Coordinates of C-alpha atoms in Angstrom, one line a residue:
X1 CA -76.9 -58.9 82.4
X2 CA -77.1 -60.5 79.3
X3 CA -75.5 -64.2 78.7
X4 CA -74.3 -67.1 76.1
X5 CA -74.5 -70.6 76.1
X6 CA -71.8 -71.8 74.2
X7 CA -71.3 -76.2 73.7
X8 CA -68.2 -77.9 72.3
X9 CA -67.5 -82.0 71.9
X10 CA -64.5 -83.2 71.6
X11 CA -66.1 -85.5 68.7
X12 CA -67.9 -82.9 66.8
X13 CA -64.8 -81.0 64.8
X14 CA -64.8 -78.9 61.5
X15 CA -61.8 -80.2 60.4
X16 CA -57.6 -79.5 61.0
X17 CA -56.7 -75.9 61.8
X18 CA -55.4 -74.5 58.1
X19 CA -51.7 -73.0 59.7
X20 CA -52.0 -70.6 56.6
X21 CA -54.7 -69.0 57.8
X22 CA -52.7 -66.6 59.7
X23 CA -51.8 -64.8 56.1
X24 CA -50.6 -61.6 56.2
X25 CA -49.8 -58.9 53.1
X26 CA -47.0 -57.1 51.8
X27 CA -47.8 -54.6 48.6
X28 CA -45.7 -52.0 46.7
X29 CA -48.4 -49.4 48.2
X30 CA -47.9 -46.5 50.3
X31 CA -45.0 -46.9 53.2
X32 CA -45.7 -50.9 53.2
X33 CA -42.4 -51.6 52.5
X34 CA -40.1 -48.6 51.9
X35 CA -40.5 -47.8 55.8
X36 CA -42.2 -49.9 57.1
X37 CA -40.3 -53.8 56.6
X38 CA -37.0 -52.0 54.3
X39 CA -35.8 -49.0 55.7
X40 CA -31.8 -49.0 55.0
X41 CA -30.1 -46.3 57.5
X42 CA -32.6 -46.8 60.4
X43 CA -30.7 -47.9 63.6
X44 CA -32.5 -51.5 63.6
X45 CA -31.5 -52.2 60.2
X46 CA -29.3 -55.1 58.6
X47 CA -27.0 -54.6 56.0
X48 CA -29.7 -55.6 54.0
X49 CA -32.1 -52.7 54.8
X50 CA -34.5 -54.7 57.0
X51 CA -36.2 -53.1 59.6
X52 CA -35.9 -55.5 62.9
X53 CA -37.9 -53.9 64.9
X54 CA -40.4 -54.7 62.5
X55 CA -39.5 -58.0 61.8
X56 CA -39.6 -58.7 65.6
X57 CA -43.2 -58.0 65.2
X58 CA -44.1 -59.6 62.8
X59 CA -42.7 -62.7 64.5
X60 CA -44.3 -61.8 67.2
X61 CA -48.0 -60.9 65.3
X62 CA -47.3 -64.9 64.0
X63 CA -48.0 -64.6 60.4
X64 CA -47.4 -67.7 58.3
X65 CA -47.8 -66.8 54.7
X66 CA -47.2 -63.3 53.1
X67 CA -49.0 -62.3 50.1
X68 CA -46.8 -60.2 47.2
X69 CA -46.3 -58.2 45.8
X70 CA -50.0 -57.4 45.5
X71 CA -52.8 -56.1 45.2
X72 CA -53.7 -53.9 42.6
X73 CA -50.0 -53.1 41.8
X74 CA -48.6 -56.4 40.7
X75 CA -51.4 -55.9 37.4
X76 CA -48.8 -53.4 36.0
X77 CA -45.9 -54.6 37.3
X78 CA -42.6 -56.5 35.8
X79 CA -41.2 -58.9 38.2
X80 CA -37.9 -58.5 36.3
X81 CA -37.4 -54.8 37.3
X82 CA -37.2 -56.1 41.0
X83 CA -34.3 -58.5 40.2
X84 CA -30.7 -57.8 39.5
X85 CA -28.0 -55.3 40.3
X86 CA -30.3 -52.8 42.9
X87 CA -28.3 -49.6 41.2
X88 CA -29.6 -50.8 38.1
X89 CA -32.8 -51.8 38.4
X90 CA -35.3 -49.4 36.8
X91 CA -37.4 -46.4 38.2
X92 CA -41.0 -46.7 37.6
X93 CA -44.2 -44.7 37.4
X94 CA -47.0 -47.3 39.2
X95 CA -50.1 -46.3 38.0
X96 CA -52.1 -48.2 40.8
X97 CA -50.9 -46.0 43.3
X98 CA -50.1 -42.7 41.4
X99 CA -46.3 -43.4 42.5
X100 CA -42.5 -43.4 42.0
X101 CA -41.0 -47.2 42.4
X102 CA -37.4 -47.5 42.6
X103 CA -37.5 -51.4 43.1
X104 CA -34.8 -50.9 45.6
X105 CA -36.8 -54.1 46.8
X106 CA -37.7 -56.8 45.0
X107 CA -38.4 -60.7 44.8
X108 CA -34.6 -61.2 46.3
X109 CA -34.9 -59.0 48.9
X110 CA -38.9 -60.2 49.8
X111 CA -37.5 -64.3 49.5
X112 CA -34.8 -63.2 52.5
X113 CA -36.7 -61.2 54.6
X114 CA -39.4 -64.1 54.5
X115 CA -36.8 -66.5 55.3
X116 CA -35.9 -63.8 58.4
X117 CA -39.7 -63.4 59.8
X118 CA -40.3 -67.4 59.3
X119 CA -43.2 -66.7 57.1
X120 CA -44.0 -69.1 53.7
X121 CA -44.3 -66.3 50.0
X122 CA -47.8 -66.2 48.1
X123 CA -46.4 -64.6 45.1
X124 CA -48.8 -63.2 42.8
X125 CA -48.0 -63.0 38.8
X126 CA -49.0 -59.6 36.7
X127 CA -52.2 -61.1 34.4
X128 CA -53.4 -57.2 34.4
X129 CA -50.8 -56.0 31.6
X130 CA -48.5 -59.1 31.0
X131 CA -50.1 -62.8 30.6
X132 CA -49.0 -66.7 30.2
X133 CA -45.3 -65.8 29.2
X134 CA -44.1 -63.8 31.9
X135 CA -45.8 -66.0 34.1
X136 CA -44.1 -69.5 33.3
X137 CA -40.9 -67.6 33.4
X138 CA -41.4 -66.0 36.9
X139 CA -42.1 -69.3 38.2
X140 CA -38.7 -71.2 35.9
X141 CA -36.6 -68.4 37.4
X142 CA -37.7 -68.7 40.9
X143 CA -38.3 -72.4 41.2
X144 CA -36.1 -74.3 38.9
X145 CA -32.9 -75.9 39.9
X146 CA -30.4 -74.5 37.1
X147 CA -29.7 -75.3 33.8
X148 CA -31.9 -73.2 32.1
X149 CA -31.4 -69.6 30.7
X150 CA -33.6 -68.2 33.9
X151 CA -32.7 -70.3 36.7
X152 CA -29.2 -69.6 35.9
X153 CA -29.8 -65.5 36.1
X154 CA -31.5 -66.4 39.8
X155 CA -28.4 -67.8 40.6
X156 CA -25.9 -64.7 39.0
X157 CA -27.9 -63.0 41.0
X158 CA -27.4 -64.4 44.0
X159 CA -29.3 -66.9 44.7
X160 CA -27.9 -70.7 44.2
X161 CA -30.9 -72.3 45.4
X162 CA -34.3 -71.8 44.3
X163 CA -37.2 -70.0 46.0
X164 CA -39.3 -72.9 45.6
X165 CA -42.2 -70.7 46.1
X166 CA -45.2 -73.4 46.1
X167 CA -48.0 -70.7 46.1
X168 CA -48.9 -68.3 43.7
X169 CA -51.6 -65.3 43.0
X170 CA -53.2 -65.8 39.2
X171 CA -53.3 -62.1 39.2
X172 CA -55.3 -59.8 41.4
X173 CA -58.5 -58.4 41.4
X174 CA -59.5 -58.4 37.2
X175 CA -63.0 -58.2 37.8
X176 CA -62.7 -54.3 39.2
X177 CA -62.6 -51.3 36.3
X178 CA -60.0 -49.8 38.8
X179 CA -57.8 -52.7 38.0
X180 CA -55.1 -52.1 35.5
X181 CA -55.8 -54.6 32.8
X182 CA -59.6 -54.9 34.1
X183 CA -60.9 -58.2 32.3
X184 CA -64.3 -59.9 31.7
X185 CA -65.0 -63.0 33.3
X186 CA -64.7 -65.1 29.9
X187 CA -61.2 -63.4 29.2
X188 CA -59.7 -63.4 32.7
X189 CA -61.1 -67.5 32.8
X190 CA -59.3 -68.3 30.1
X191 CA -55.9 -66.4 30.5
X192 CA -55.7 -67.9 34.3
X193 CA -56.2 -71.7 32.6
X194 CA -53.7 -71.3 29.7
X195 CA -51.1 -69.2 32.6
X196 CA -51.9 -72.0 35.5
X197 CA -51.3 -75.0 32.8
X198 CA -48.0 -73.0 31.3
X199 CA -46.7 -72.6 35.0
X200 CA -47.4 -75.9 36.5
X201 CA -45.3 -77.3 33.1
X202 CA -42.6 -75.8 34.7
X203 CA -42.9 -76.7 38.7
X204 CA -46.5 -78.9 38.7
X205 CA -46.3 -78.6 42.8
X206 CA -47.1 -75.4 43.2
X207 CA -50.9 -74.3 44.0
X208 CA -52.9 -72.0 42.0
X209 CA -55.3 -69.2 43.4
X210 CA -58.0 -68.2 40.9
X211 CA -59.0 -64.1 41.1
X212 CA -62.5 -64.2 42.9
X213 CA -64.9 -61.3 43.0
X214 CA -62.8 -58.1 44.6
X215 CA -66.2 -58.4 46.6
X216 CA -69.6 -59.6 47.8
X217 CA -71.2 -55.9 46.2
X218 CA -69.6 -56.3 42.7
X219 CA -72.6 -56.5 40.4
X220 CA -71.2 -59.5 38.8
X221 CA -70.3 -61.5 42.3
X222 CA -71.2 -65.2 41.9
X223 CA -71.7 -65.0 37.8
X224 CA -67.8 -64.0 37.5
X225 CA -66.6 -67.1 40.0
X226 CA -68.7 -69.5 38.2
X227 CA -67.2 -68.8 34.9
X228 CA -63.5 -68.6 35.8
X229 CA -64.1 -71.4 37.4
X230 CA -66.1 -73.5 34.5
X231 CA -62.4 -72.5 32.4
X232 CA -60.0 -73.2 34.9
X233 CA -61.2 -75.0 37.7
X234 CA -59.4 -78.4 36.9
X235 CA -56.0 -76.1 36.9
X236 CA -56.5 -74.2 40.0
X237 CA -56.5 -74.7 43.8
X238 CA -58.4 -71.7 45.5
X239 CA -60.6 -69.1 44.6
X240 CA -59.8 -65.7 46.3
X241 CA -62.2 -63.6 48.2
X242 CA -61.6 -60.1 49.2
X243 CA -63.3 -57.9 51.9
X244 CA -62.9 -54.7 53.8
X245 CA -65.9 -53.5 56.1
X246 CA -66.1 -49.8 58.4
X247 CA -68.3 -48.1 60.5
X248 CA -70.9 -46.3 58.5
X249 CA -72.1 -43.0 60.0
X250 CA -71.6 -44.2 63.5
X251 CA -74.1 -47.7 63.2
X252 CA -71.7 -49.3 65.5
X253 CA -73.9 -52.3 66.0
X254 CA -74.3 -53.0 62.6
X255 CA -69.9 -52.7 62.3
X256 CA -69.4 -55.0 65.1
X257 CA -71.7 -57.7 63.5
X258 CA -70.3 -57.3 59.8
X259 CA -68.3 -60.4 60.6
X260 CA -72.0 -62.0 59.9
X261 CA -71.6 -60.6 56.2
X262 CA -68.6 -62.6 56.0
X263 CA -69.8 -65.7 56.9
X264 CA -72.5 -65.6 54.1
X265 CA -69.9 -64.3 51.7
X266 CA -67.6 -66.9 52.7
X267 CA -70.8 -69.7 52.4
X268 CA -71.9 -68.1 49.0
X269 CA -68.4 -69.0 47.1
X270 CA -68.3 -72.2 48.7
X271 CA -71.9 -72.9 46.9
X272 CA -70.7 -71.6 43.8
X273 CA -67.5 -73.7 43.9
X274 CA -69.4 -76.8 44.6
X275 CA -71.8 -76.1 41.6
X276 CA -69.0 -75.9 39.2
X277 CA -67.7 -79.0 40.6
X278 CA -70.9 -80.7 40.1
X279 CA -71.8 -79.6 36.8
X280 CA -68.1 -80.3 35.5
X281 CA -68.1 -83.5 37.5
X282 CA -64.8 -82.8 38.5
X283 CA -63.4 -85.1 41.5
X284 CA -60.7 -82.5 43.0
X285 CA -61.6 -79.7 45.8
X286 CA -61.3 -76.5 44.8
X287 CA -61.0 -74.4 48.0
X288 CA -61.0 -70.4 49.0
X289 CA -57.9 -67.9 49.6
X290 CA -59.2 -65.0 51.3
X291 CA -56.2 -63.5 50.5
X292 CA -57.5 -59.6 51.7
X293 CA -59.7 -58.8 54.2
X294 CA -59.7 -56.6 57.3
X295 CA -61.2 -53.2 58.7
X296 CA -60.6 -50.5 55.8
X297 CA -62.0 -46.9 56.3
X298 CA -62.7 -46.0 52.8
X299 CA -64.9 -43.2 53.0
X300 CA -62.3 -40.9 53.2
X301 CA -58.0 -41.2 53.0
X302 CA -56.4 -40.0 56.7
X303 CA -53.4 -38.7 54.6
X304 CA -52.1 -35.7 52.2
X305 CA -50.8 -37.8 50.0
X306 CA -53.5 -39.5 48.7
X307 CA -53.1 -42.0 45.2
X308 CA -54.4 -41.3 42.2
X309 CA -54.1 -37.2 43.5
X310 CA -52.3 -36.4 40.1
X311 CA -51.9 -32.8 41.1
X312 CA -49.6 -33.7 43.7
X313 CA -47.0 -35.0 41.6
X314 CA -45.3 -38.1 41.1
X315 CA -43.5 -39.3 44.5
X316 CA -41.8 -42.1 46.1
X317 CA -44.2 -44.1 49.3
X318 CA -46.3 -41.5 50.2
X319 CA -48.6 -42.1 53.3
X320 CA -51.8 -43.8 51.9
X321 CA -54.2 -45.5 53.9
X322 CA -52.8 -45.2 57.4
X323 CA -55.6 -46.6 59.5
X324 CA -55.4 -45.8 62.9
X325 CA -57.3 -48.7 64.8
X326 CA -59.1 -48.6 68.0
X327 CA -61.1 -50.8 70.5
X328 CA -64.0 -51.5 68.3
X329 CA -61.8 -52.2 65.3
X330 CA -59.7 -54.7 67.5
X331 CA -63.1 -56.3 68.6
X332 CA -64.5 -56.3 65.1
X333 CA -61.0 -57.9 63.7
X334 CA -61.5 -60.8 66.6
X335 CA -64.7 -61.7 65.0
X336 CA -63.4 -61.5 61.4
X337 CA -60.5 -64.2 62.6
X338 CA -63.5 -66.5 64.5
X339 CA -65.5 -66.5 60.8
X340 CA -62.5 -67.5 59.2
X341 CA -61.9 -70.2 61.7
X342 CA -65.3 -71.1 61.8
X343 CA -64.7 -72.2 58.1
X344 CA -61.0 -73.9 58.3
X345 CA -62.7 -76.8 56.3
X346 CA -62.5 -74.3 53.0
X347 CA -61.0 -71.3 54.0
X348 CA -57.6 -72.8 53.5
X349 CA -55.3 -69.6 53.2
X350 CA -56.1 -65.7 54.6
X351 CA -54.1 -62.6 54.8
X352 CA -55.3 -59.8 56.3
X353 CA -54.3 -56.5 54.5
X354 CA -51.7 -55.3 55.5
X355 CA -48.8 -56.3 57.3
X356 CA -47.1 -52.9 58.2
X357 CA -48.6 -49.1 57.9
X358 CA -51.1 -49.6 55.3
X359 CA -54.6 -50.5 56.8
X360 CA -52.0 -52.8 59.8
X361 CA -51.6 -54.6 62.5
X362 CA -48.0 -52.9 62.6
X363 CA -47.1 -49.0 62.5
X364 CA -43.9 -47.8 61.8
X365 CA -42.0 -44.3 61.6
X366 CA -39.6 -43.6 59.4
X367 CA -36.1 -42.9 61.3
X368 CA -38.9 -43.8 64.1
X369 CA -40.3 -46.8 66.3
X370 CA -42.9 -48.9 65.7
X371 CA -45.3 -50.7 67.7
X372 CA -48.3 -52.6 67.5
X373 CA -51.8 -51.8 66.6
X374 CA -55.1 -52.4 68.7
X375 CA -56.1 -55.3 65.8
X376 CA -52.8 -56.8 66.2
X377 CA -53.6 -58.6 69.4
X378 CA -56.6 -60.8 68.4
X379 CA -54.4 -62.1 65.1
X380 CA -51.6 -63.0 67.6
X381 CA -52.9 -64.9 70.4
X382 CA -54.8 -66.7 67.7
X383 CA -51.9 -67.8 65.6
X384 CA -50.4 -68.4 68.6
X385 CA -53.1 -70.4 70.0
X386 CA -55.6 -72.0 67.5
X387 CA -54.0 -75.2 67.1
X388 CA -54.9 -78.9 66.3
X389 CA -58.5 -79.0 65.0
X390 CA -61.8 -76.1 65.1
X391 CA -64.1 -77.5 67.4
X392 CA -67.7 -77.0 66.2
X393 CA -69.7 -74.2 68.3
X394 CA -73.3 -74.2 68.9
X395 CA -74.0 -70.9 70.7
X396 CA -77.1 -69.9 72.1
X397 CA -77.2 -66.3 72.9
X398 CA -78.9 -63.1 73.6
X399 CA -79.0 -60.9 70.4
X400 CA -78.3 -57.5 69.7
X401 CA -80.6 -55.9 66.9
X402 CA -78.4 -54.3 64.0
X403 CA -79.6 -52.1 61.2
X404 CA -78.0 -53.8 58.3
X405 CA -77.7 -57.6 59.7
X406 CA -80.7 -58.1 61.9
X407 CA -80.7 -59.7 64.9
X408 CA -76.8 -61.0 65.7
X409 CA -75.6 -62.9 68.6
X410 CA -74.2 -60.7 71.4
X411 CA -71.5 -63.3 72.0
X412 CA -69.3 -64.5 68.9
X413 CA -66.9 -67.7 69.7
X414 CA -64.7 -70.0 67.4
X415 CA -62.8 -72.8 69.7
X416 CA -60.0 -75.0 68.8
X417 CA -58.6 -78.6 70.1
X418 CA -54.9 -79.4 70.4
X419 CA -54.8 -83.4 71.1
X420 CA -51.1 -83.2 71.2
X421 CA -50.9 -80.6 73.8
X422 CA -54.6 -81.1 75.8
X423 CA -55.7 -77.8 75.3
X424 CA -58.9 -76.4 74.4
X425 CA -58.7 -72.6 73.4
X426 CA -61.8 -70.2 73.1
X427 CA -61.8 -67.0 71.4
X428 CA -64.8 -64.5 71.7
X429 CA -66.7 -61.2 71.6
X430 CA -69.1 -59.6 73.2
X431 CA -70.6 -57.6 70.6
X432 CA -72.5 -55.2 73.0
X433 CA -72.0 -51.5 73.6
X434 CA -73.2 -51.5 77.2
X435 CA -73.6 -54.6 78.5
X436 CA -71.6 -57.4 80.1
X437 CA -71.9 -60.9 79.0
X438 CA -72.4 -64.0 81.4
X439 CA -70.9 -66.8 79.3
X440 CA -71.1 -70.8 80.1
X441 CA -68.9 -73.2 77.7
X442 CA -70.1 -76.5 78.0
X443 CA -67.4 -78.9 77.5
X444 CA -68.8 -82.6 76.9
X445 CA -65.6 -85.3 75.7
X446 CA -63.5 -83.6 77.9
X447 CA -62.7 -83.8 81.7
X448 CA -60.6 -82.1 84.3
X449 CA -60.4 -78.7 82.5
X450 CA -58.1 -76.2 84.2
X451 CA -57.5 -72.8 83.0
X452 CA -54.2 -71.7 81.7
X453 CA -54.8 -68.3 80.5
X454 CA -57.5 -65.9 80.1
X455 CA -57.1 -62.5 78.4
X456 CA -58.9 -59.5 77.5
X457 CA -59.0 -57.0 75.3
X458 CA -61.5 -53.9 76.0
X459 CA -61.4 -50.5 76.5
X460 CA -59.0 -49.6 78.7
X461 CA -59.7 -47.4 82.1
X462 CA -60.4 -43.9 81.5
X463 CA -60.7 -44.3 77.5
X464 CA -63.3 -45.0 75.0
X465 CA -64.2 -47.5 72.5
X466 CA -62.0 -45.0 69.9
X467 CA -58.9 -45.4 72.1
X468 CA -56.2 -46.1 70.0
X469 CA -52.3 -46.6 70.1
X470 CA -50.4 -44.6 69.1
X471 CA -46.8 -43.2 68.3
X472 CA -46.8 -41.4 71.9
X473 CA -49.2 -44.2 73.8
X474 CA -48.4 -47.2 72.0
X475 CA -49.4 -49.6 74.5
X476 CA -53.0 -47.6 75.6
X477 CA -55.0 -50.6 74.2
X478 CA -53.8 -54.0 75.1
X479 CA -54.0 -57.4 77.0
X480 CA -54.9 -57.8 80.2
X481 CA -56.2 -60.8 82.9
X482 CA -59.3 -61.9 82.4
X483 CA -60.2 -62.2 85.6
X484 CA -63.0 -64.9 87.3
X485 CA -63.0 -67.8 84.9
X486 CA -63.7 -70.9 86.8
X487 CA -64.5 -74.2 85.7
X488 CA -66.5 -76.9 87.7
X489 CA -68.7 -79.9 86.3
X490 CA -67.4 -79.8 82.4
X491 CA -68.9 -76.0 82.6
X492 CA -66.3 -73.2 82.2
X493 CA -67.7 -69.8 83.3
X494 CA -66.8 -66.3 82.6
X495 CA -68.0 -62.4 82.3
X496 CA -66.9 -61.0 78.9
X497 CA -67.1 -57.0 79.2
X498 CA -69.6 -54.5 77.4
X499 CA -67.2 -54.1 74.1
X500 CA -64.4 -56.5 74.4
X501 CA -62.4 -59.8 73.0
X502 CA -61.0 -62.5 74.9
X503 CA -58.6 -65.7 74.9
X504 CA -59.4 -68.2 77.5
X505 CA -57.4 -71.7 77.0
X506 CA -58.0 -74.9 78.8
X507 CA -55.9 -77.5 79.9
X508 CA -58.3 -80.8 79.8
X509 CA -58.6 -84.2 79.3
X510 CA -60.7 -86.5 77.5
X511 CA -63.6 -88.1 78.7

């Protein structure tokens, strides 16, 4: 049996638990939203077209902030198209996607369906194709009162009272040749100064995101941060990071510790921030948006209609990118959410890519149900639960030897405190393929710790670690009791199964 020491103090905290954090993603890509959140016609629809059986889910999934309306196709996109009279709002080809976009659904529609699922907008401006103009007036005609030429065809529109959106994409992922628009560091740098200083003359309380490196294996990672930021760093808020991982020819151990790749990604933009900061004796904290992330299986589409397929025609949503998740992906998730956690103090904003369909937590069918995937359960009960302030781990644990990472703790943990409520809440992973996991939590500032819950998330009886849900077994993979946690002495004890996550919350006090 192998085991994990984990200790906590009530003293010893990271910092407040960043509510945006629980980001989510809406793009113009594939059935992400035609289908999946906007589906007029389907029996759970509004007048408006949205989906509520997907709108209960989301609710449900807990997602705070929404990212859109992307991704790579906001760098050739114009916002204007999405507002107005829907029959006449223009058809257009989207070049990120090799589609047909009707923008039946646009910044209207996306500002009400927010206000539906309870979720904050992260809208991101077009720097790809378009620049400082189009962005100071996206922001006038969304935020401003009235008055004005823009804010007054917000409100022919429909809308009397602003969006007052307070956070905003400077574009999305310029450092990538794939990226319509694709800049250098030196002209994206300057382009997000002059478009953050141009939209915060219009509203100056809204908060900037600076483009990032679209990853940790771009060849100018690090060089590119350091000089958008040495241009704009006194404008902006965040930096964003972006990051998909997959199994690579079935090294599952080296998959199920990729979350360790994310915490030295994560560690490497905070150094390069901090240099800037130095260097430009700057007083303000820039922080990170890691505004994409998730489990992505890139080696090879899973549908027909797959984008930039010219010979296939131009068409409206095809199926792209319809990940179907299963145990290992849930488990992997879990640990992706405990990095992120881990680093509340600058990781201030995530969404993980996407909401519905497209790489998601959330499937639908079209004319269909939907229903939740395996990796929607770990983002849920941590919304849900990761409250207050991140408790500082130190984990001592047996290892399990990786290919690509090295050595890797078996057991991976991130743990919150909620003063208000008295509850302590402890989210972890056994990392292990065959074993079980004998875990003690050592609880010192605390005293009289009952347990509330305790759930599980493994593979389920007579499946597989590639057990999935599905459109016919949409609830095969899912939470169940974890059974046997006791607590006695300020030492909570538990067995985490070979391959599995877990939620185990604790009513306490304070020593």
């Amino acid at each position: 049996m192998s085991t994990a020491r984990i200790t906590v103090d009530r003293e010893f905290v990271v910092g407040p638990v960043p509510r945006r954090l629980f980001g989510s993603f809406v793009e113009h890509m594939g059935r992400c939203v035609y289908t999946g959140i906007y589906e007029p016609g389907h029996e759970t629809a509004d007048e408006k077209g949205f989906r509520h059986d997907v709108l209960e889910l989301t609710k449900e999934l807990g997602a705070t902030v929404i990212r859109y309306p992307g991704g790579n196709f906001v760098s050739g996109y114009n916002w204007e198209d999405g507002v107005g009279p829907v029959d006449q709002r223009p058809r257009r080809l989207d070049g990120a996607w090799h589609t047909v976009e009707t923008n039946a659904f646009g910044l209207h529609e996306f500002v009400e369906w927010s206000a539906l699922a309870g979720t904050e907008v992260m809208e991101a401006v077009n720097l790809g194709t378009r620049g400082v103009d189009a962005a100071r007036e996206l922001v006038e005609y969304a935020n401003h009162p009235g008055g004005t030429a823009l804010s007054d065809r917000r409100i022919a529109n429909g809308a009397k009272d602003p969006f007052d959106i307070k956070l905003w994409c400077l574009g999305n992922e310029l450092d990538g040749p794939w990226q319509i628009g694709h800049k250098t560091a030196g002209e994206y740098g300057r382009l997000a100064q002059e478009a953050a200083k141009a939209m915060k003359f219009v509203d100056p309380t809204i908060e900037l995101v600076a483009v990032g490196s679209s990853g940790r294996n771009m060849p100018t990672f690090g060089s590119w941060e350091h000089e958008v930021l040495t241009h704009a760093y006194d404008e902006v808020d965040y930096v964003s990071m972006h990051a998909y991982y997959q199994e690579h020819d079935g090294d599952a151990t080296s998959f199920l510790a990729t979350a360790v790749d994310m915490d030295a990604f994560i560690e490497e933009v905070v150094s390069t921030i901090d240099g800037v900061k130095a260097a430009g004796k700057h007083r303000k904290q820039v922080d990170i948006s890691f505004d994409e992330w998730n489990v992505w299986y890139q080696t090879g589409l899973d549908t027909d209609d797959q984008p930039h397929n010219v010979s296939k025609g131009w068409v409206e949503h095809p199926r792209l990118i319809e990940d179907q998740y299963n145990v290992t992906d849930a488990v992997v998730v879990g640990t992706f959410l405990n990095s992120l956690l881990r680093h509340g103090d600058r990781v201030k904003i995530a969404n993980q890519a996407q909401l519905v369909n497209v790489i998601a937590p959330i499937r639908s069918e079209q004319g269909g149900p939907a229903w939740r995937q395996t990796i929607f359960w770990p983002f849920a009960r941590m919304a849900a639960l990761a409250r207050g302030e991140i408790l500082r781990t130190v984990v001592t644990s047996d290892k399990i030897d990786t290919p690509k990472y090295g050595d890797a703790d078996l057991v991976d943990v991130s743990a919150t405190w909620d003063e208000e409520s008295g509850r302590v809440a402890f989210f972890l992973a056994n990392r292990g393929l065959e074993e079980a996991a004998d875990v003690e939590v050592a609880l010192r500032g605390f005293s009289g710790a009952r347990v509330t819950r305790a759930e599980l998330l493994t593979v389920p009886e007579g499946g597989d670690r590639f057990t999935s849900n599905t459109e016919q077994a949409q609830d095969a993979v899912g939470l169940v009791p974890l059974e046997g946690v006791s607590v006695d002495g300020g030492v909570a004890r538990l067995t985490l199964p070979a391959l599995s996550w877990a939620v185990v919350e604790l009513e306490v006090g304070t020593a």
